[in-house]
mmCIF file of C-alpha atoms in Angstrom:
data_model
loop_
_atom_site.group_PDB
_atom_site.id
_atom_site.type_symbol
_atom_site.label_atom_id
_atom_site.label_comp_id
_atom_site.label_asym_id
_atom_site.label_seq_id
_atom_site.Cartn_x
_atom_site.Cartn_y
_atom_site.Cartn_z
ATOM 1 C CA MET A 66 79.006 -116.804 86.937
ATOM 2 C CA VAL A 67 79.734 -117.482 90.654
ATOM 3 C CA GLY A 68 79.444 -121.286 91.329
ATOM 4 C CA TYR A 69 79.637 -122.189 87.709
ATOM 5 C CA ASP A 70 82.060 -124.962 86.966
ATOM 6 C CA PRO A 71 81.304 -126.932 83.864
ATOM 7 C CA GLU A 72 83.455 -129.943 84.977
ATOM 8 C CA ALA A 73 82.091 -130.044 88.555
ATOM 9 C CA LYS A 74 78.433 -129.096 87.783
ATOM 10 C CA CYS A 75 78.381 -130.957 84.259
ATOM 11 C CA VAL A 76 76.148 -128.231 82.993
ATOM 12 C CA SER A 77 76.513 -126.235 79.887
ATOM 13 C CA THR A 78 76.648 -122.445 79.811
ATOM 14 C CA ALA A 79 73.187 -122.115 78.520
ATOM 15 C CA GLU A 80 71.943 -124.543 81.338
ATOM 16 C CA ALA A 81 73.808 -122.455 83.870
ATOM 17 C CA ALA A 82 72.167 -119.291 82.538
ATOM 18 C CA ALA A 83 68.656 -120.932 82.647
ATOM 19 C CA ALA A 84 69.419 -121.977 86.297
ATOM 20 C CA GLY A 85 70.423 -118.380 87.184
ATOM 21 C CA SER A 86 67.271 -116.896 85.504
ATOM 22 C CA ALA A 87 64.997 -119.470 87.488
ATOM 23 C CA SER A 88 66.688 -118.770 90.638
ATOM 24 C CA GLY A 89 66.120 -114.990 90.167
ATOM 25 C CA PHE A 90 62.481 -115.468 89.271
ATOM 26 C CA VAL A 91 61.824 -117.607 92.347
ATOM 27 C CA THR A 92 63.659 -115.274 94.563
ATOM 28 C CA ARG A 93 61.852 -112.206 93.408
ATOM 29 C CA VAL A 94 58.473 -113.811 94.111
ATOM 30 C CA LEU A 95 59.469 -114.745 97.696
ATOM 31 C CA ILE A 96 61.034 -111.399 98.742
ATOM 32 C CA SER A 97 58.537 -109.008 97.053
ATOM 33 C CA PRO A 98 56.684 -108.282 100.359
ATOM 34 C CA LEU A 99 59.952 -107.135 102.031
ATOM 35 C CA ASP A 100 60.685 -104.901 98.822
ATOM 36 C CA VAL A 101 57.143 -103.246 99.254
ATOM 37 C CA ILE A 102 57.737 -102.430 102.869
ATOM 38 C CA LYS A 103 61.246 -101.015 102.022
ATOM 39 C CA ILE A 104 59.953 -98.609 99.400
ATOM 40 C CA ARG A 105 57.117 -97.496 101.635
ATOM 41 C CA PHE A 106 59.780 -96.591 104.219
ATOM 42 C CA GLN A 107 61.963 -94.887 101.533
ATOM 43 C CA LEU A 108 59.242 -92.628 100.348
ATOM 44 C CA GLN A 109 58.116 -91.599 103.789
ATOM 45 C CA ILE A 110 59.289 -88.070 104.729
ATOM 46 C CA GLU A 111 58.253 -88.392 108.335
ATOM 47 C CA GLN A 112 60.490 -90.182 110.655
ATOM 48 C CA LEU A 113 60.055 -94.020 110.940
ATOM 49 C CA SER A 114 58.941 -93.802 114.546
ATOM 50 C CA SER A 115 55.627 -94.291 116.479
ATOM 51 C CA LYS A 116 56.261 -90.932 118.173
ATOM 52 C CA ALA A 117 56.632 -88.937 114.904
ATOM 53 C CA PRO A 118 53.355 -87.125 113.985
ATOM 54 C CA GLY A 119 51.807 -88.122 110.711
ATOM 55 C CA ALA A 120 54.218 -91.253 110.411
ATOM 56 C CA LYS A 121 52.300 -93.980 108.664
ATOM 57 C CA TYR A 122 54.986 -96.565 108.907
ATOM 58 C CA HIS A 123 57.521 -97.054 111.700
ATOM 59 C CA GLY A 124 58.304 -100.773 111.765
ATOM 60 C CA ILE A 125 58.346 -103.838 109.470
ATOM 61 C CA LEU A 126 55.676 -105.695 111.378
ATOM 62 C CA GLN A 127 53.563 -102.686 112.018
ATOM 63 C CA ALA A 128 53.949 -101.837 108.219
ATOM 64 C CA ALA A 129 53.008 -105.295 107.129
ATOM 65 C CA ARG A 130 50.017 -105.313 109.382
ATOM 66 C CA ARG A 131 48.891 -101.948 107.999
ATOM 67 C CA ILE A 132 49.344 -102.655 104.454
ATOM 68 C CA PHE A 133 47.354 -106.034 104.964
ATOM 69 C CA GLN A 134 44.566 -104.267 106.740
ATOM 70 C CA GLU A 135 44.204 -101.425 104.280
ATOM 71 C CA GLU A 136 45.199 -102.935 100.898
ATOM 72 C CA GLY A 137 44.931 -106.701 101.409
ATOM 73 C CA MET A 138 47.306 -109.559 100.692
ATOM 74 C CA LEU A 139 47.999 -108.725 97.061
ATOM 75 C CA ALA A 140 49.437 -105.329 98.102
ATOM 76 C CA PHE A 141 52.682 -107.141 98.998
ATOM 77 C CA TRP A 142 53.214 -108.010 95.243
ATOM 78 C CA LYS A 143 52.314 -104.663 93.924
ATOM 79 C CA GLY A 144 54.795 -103.833 91.052
ATOM 80 C CA HIS A 145 55.844 -107.497 91.000
ATOM 81 C CA VAL A 146 55.450 -107.711 87.210
ATOM 82 C CA PRO A 147 57.686 -104.695 86.411
ATOM 83 C CA ALA A 148 60.124 -105.863 89.032
ATOM 84 C CA GLN A 149 60.441 -109.143 87.278
ATOM 85 C CA LEU A 150 60.901 -107.185 84.104
ATOM 86 C CA LEU A 151 63.388 -105.037 85.743
ATOM 87 C CA SER A 152 61.331 -101.948 85.061
ATOM 88 C CA VAL A 153 62.725 -98.730 86.485
ATOM 89 C CA GLY A 154 59.306 -97.674 87.357
ATOM 90 C CA TYR A 155 58.719 -100.425 90.068
ATOM 91 C CA GLY A 156 58.488 -97.956 92.996
ATOM 92 C CA ALA A 157 56.099 -95.801 90.972
ATOM 93 C CA VAL A 158 53.788 -98.607 89.996
ATOM 94 C CA GLN A 159 53.001 -99.282 93.807
ATOM 95 C CA ILE A 160 50.998 -96.135 93.835
ATOM 96 C CA TYR A 161 48.707 -97.228 90.962
ATOM 97 C CA HIS A 162 46.126 -99.794 90.372
ATOM 98 C CA SER A 163 48.060 -101.859 88.054
ATOM 99 C CA LEU A 164 50.964 -101.939 85.477
ATOM 100 C CA HIS A 165 48.886 -100.636 82.658
ATOM 101 C CA HIS A 166 47.407 -97.810 84.701
ATOM 102 C CA ALA A 167 50.778 -96.830 85.960
ATOM 103 C CA VAL A 168 52.303 -96.703 82.470
ATOM 104 C CA VAL A 169 49.459 -94.870 80.890
ATOM 105 C CA THR A 170 49.159 -92.268 83.546
ATOM 106 C CA MET A 171 52.995 -91.709 83.851
ATOM 107 C CA TYR A 172 53.218 -91.249 80.076
ATOM 108 C CA GLN A 173 50.285 -88.863 79.949
ATOM 109 C CA THR A 174 51.281 -86.604 82.838
ATOM 110 C CA GLU A 175 55.080 -86.635 82.392
ATOM 111 C CA GLY A 176 55.957 -87.937 78.930
ATOM 112 C CA PRO A 177 58.611 -90.674 78.011
ATOM 113 C CA ARG A 178 61.297 -89.107 80.162
ATOM 114 C CA THR A 179 59.388 -90.065 83.286
ATOM 115 C CA PHE A 180 60.370 -93.708 82.748
ATOM 116 C CA TYR A 181 64.046 -92.807 83.177
ATOM 117 C CA ARG A 182 63.620 -90.812 86.447
ATOM 118 C CA GLY A 183 66.345 -92.059 89.005
ATOM 119 C CA LEU A 184 68.636 -93.228 86.158
ATOM 120 C CA THR A 185 71.670 -91.324 87.368
ATOM 121 C CA PRO A 186 71.866 -92.852 90.969
ATOM 122 C CA THR A 187 70.956 -96.258 89.460
ATOM 123 C CA ILE A 188 73.992 -96.064 87.113
ATOM 124 C CA ILE A 189 76.252 -94.695 89.934
ATOM 125 C CA ALA A 190 75.263 -97.607 92.321
ATOM 126 C CA VAL A 191 74.829 -100.676 90.074
ATOM 127 C CA PHE A 192 78.544 -101.247 89.334
ATOM 128 C CA PRO A 193 79.981 -100.974 92.980
ATOM 129 C CA TYR A 194 76.959 -102.884 94.199
ATOM 130 C CA ALA A 195 77.452 -105.754 91.840
ATOM 131 C CA GLY A 196 81.273 -105.551 92.345
ATOM 132 C CA PHE A 197 80.904 -105.633 96.299
ATOM 133 C CA GLN A 198 78.469 -108.521 96.154
ATOM 134 C CA PHE A 199 80.551 -110.931 94.173
ATOM 135 C CA SER A 200 83.894 -109.769 95.781
ATOM 136 C CA PHE A 201 82.540 -110.308 99.275
ATOM 137 C CA TYR A 202 81.042 -113.594 98.311
ATOM 138 C CA ASN A 203 84.331 -114.918 97.030
ATOM 139 C CA ILE A 204 86.178 -113.565 99.958
ATOM 140 C CA LEU A 205 83.744 -115.147 102.376
ATOM 141 C CA GLN A 206 83.861 -118.534 100.300
ATOM 142 C CA GLN A 207 87.604 -118.379 100.735
ATOM 143 C CA PHE A 208 87.520 -117.597 104.387
ATOM 144 C CA SER A 209 84.967 -120.399 104.918
ATOM 145 C CA GLU A 210 87.304 -122.908 103.135
ATOM 146 C CA ARG A 211 90.155 -122.114 105.446
ATOM 147 C CA MET A 212 88.184 -122.018 108.643
ATOM 148 C CA ILE A 213 85.745 -124.979 108.221
ATOM 149 C CA PRO A 214 87.341 -128.377 108.810
ATOM 150 C CA ASP A 215 87.239 -131.094 105.884
ATOM 151 C CA GLU A 216 84.646 -133.066 107.704
ATOM 152 C CA GLY A 217 82.236 -129.976 107.816
ATOM 153 C CA LYS A 218 82.570 -129.137 104.129
ATOM 154 C CA GLU A 219 79.844 -131.555 102.891
ATOM 155 C CA GLY A 220 76.965 -128.931 103.280
ATOM 156 C CA GLY A 221 77.859 -126.826 100.334
ATOM 157 C CA ASN A 222 74.388 -125.314 99.657
ATOM 158 C CA VAL A 223 74.254 -124.028 103.366
ATOM 159 C CA LYS A 224 77.730 -122.504 102.944
ATOM 160 C CA ASN A 225 76.598 -120.804 99.758
ATOM 161 C CA LEU A 226 73.554 -119.562 101.407
ATOM 162 C CA VAL A 227 75.367 -118.047 104.465
ATOM 163 C CA CYS A 228 78.071 -116.477 102.205
ATOM 164 C CA GLY A 229 75.661 -115.071 99.781
ATOM 165 C CA SER A 230 73.570 -113.679 102.494
ATOM 166 C CA CYS A 231 76.523 -111.824 104.356
ATOM 167 C CA ALA A 232 77.727 -110.538 100.876
ATOM 168 C CA GLY A 233 74.226 -109.121 100.218
ATOM 169 C CA ILE A 234 74.092 -107.448 103.571
ATOM 170 C CA ILE A 235 77.412 -105.852 103.283
ATOM 171 C CA SER A 236 76.976 -104.553 99.687
ATOM 172 C CA LYS A 237 73.418 -103.266 100.352
ATOM 173 C CA THR A 238 74.668 -101.211 103.304
ATOM 174 C CA LEU A 239 77.447 -99.628 101.332
ATOM 175 C CA THR A 240 75.266 -98.470 98.298
ATOM 176 C CA TYR A 241 71.837 -98.044 100.029
ATOM 177 C CA PRO A 242 71.716 -94.156 99.830
ATOM 178 C CA PHE A 243 71.827 -94.414 96.057
ATOM 179 C CA ASP A 244 68.803 -96.838 96.216
ATOM 180 C CA LEU A 245 66.727 -94.495 98.447
ATOM 181 C CA ILE A 246 67.518 -91.456 96.195
ATOM 182 C CA LYS A 247 66.548 -93.365 93.014
ATOM 183 C CA LYS A 248 63.111 -94.295 94.538
ATOM 184 C CA ARG A 249 62.570 -90.501 95.602
ATOM 185 C CA LEU A 250 63.326 -89.355 92.097
ATOM 186 C CA GLN A 251 61.345 -92.012 90.408
ATOM 187 C CA VAL A 252 58.054 -91.120 92.072
ATOM 188 C CA GLY A 253 58.486 -87.330 91.223
ATOM 189 C CA GLY A 254 55.545 -85.794 89.568
ATOM 190 C CA PHE A 255 52.967 -88.098 91.251
ATOM 191 C CA GLU A 256 52.342 -86.104 94.608
ATOM 192 C CA ARG A 257 48.534 -86.396 94.454
ATOM 193 C CA ALA A 258 48.895 -90.212 94.180
ATOM 194 C CA ARG A 259 51.392 -90.447 96.997
ATOM 195 C CA ALA A 260 49.446 -88.105 99.381
ATOM 196 C CA ALA A 261 47.883 -91.126 101.098
ATOM 197 C CA PHE A 262 51.349 -92.195 102.382
ATOM 198 C CA GLY A 263 52.191 -88.929 104.005
ATOM 199 C CA GLN A 264 54.144 -85.754 103.222
ATOM 200 C CA VAL A 265 55.490 -85.242 99.646
ATOM 201 C CA ARG A 266 58.317 -83.407 98.209
ATOM 202 C CA ILE A 267 59.441 -82.236 94.676
ATOM 203 C CA TYR A 268 63.064 -82.845 93.791
ATOM 204 C CA ARG A 269 64.719 -80.946 90.784
ATOM 205 C CA GLY A 270 67.471 -83.636 90.432
ATOM 206 C CA LEU A 271 69.962 -85.656 92.099
ATOM 207 C CA LEU A 272 71.787 -83.022 93.998
ATOM 208 C CA ASP A 273 68.651 -81.259 95.165
ATOM 209 C CA CYS A 274 67.264 -84.516 96.415
ATOM 210 C CA ILE A 275 70.533 -85.019 98.493
ATOM 211 C CA LYS A 276 70.326 -81.432 99.860
ATOM 212 C CA GLN A 277 66.672 -81.714 100.785
ATOM 213 C CA ILE A 278 67.007 -84.997 102.538
ATOM 214 C CA MET A 279 70.072 -83.887 104.358
ATOM 215 C CA ARG A 280 68.358 -80.606 105.428
ATOM 216 C CA GLU A 281 64.895 -82.103 106.525
ATOM 217 C CA GLU A 282 65.646 -85.573 107.479
ATOM 218 C CA GLY A 283 69.456 -85.521 108.468
ATOM 219 C CA PRO A 284 71.990 -88.275 107.662
ATOM 220 C CA GLY A 285 69.624 -90.926 108.871
ATOM 221 C CA GLY A 286 67.194 -89.947 106.060
ATOM 222 C CA PHE A 287 69.458 -91.782 103.615
ATOM 223 C CA PHE A 288 68.997 -95.029 105.315
ATOM 224 C CA LYS A 289 65.268 -95.105 105.820
ATOM 225 C CA GLY A 290 64.128 -98.631 105.143
ATOM 226 C CA LEU A 291 67.491 -100.037 105.573
ATOM 227 C CA SER A 292 66.338 -102.791 107.980
ATOM 228 C CA PRO A 293 63.840 -104.367 105.612
ATOM 229 C CA SER A 294 66.196 -103.829 102.746
ATOM 230 C CA LEU A 295 69.075 -105.619 104.749
ATOM 231 C CA LEU A 296 66.676 -108.469 105.512
ATOM 232 C CA LYS A 297 65.602 -108.577 101.775
ATOM 233 C CA ALA A 298 69.249 -108.522 100.799
ATOM 234 C CA ALA A 299 70.225 -111.350 103.045
ATOM 235 C CA VAL A 300 67.315 -113.386 101.965
ATOM 236 C CA SER A 301 67.195 -112.718 98.310
ATOM 237 C CA THR A 302 71.173 -112.939 97.689
ATOM 238 C CA GLY A 303 71.302 -116.140 99.868
ATOM 239 C CA LEU A 304 68.275 -117.596 97.913
ATOM 240 C CA ILE A 305 69.796 -116.569 94.467
ATOM 241 C CA PHE A 306 73.028 -118.545 95.151
ATOM 242 C CA PHE A 307 71.249 -121.243 96.999
ATOM 243 C CA THR A 308 68.593 -121.942 94.342
ATOM 244 C CA TYR A 309 71.187 -121.438 91.549
ATOM 245 C CA GLU A 310 73.433 -124.108 92.926
ATOM 246 C CA LEU A 311 70.373 -126.330 93.657
ATOM 247 C CA PHE A 312 69.061 -126.106 89.915
ATOM 248 C CA CYS A 313 72.574 -126.829 88.676
ATOM 249 C CA SER A 314 72.813 -129.863 90.923
ATOM 250 C CA LEU A 315 69.369 -131.128 89.656
ATOM 251 C CA LEU A 316 70.445 -130.649 86.125
ATOM 252 C CA CYS A 317 73.475 -132.551 86.880
ATOM 253 C CA ALA A 318 71.687 -135.370 88.555
ATOM 254 C CA LEU A 319 69.331 -135.529 85.723
ATOM 255 C CA LYS A 320 72.194 -135.929 83.308
ATOM 256 C CA ASN A 321 73.898 -138.520 85.392
ATOM 257 C CA ALA A 322 70.709 -140.464 85.679
ATOM 258 C CA GLU A 323 70.266 -140.447 81.810
ATOM 259 C CA SER A 324 73.719 -141.543 80.985
ATOM 260 C CA PRO A 325 73.389 -145.334 81.939
ATOM 261 C CA LYS A 326 70.187 -145.363 80.038
ATOM 262 C CA ARG A 327 72.031 -144.065 76.899
ATOM 263 C CA LYS A 328 74.802 -146.563 77.280
ATOM 264 C CA GLU A 329 72.377 -149.439 77.714
ATOM 265 C CA GLY A 330 70.474 -148.366 74.618
#
């Protein structure tokens, strides 16, 4: 695990894992609104422009205002529970009233296979994304070690935040089309529920989805929602590394504080 050094951090493997889980949970709560906006952009067939007829969303701030006005503040955390559980149906849950409603409706209308829609692009993208993220993080860390003078190396958490954010932006851009295709396939079969968000399309699989997007929306169609996605990647990746290091530091400080007491006892 990046940043885990038992001697430097004085935390066990289990404690490091707990710190990683806690950082992931906190980060997911904070970046959920950006995820909601990103998915709305990904599922919109119309151009993301105020000049496009029928375009419901065309900018991050405009989308945020519209979602708030039409659905209320809680809409920014739609699908948050399955997102925390890493459910593949996170995008689909956003068009239903609740997680229970989504699961029941999806199962009744499409059967158990519906929960695995979008699995192919997910599998294709997950390995390069994880590899890119940690590779670029390590590269940026090494670069910062060479470039930052010794007197400026005390702010370790800030450096982790910046390196993590940059690594997230690069990795997300390189693998973004797979994420968009995954979302389009995941919500297949729920055209009636999606009608309120604009035009709908039916895709017969991965290749058909790619062909339709290229034909109707052009190359730019594969990058719809990239701006909130990059903002989310920068914030979430940076926060994950930042909070992970912070939790490890807190655990280490607690252990160091307890050590003198034990010796005295």
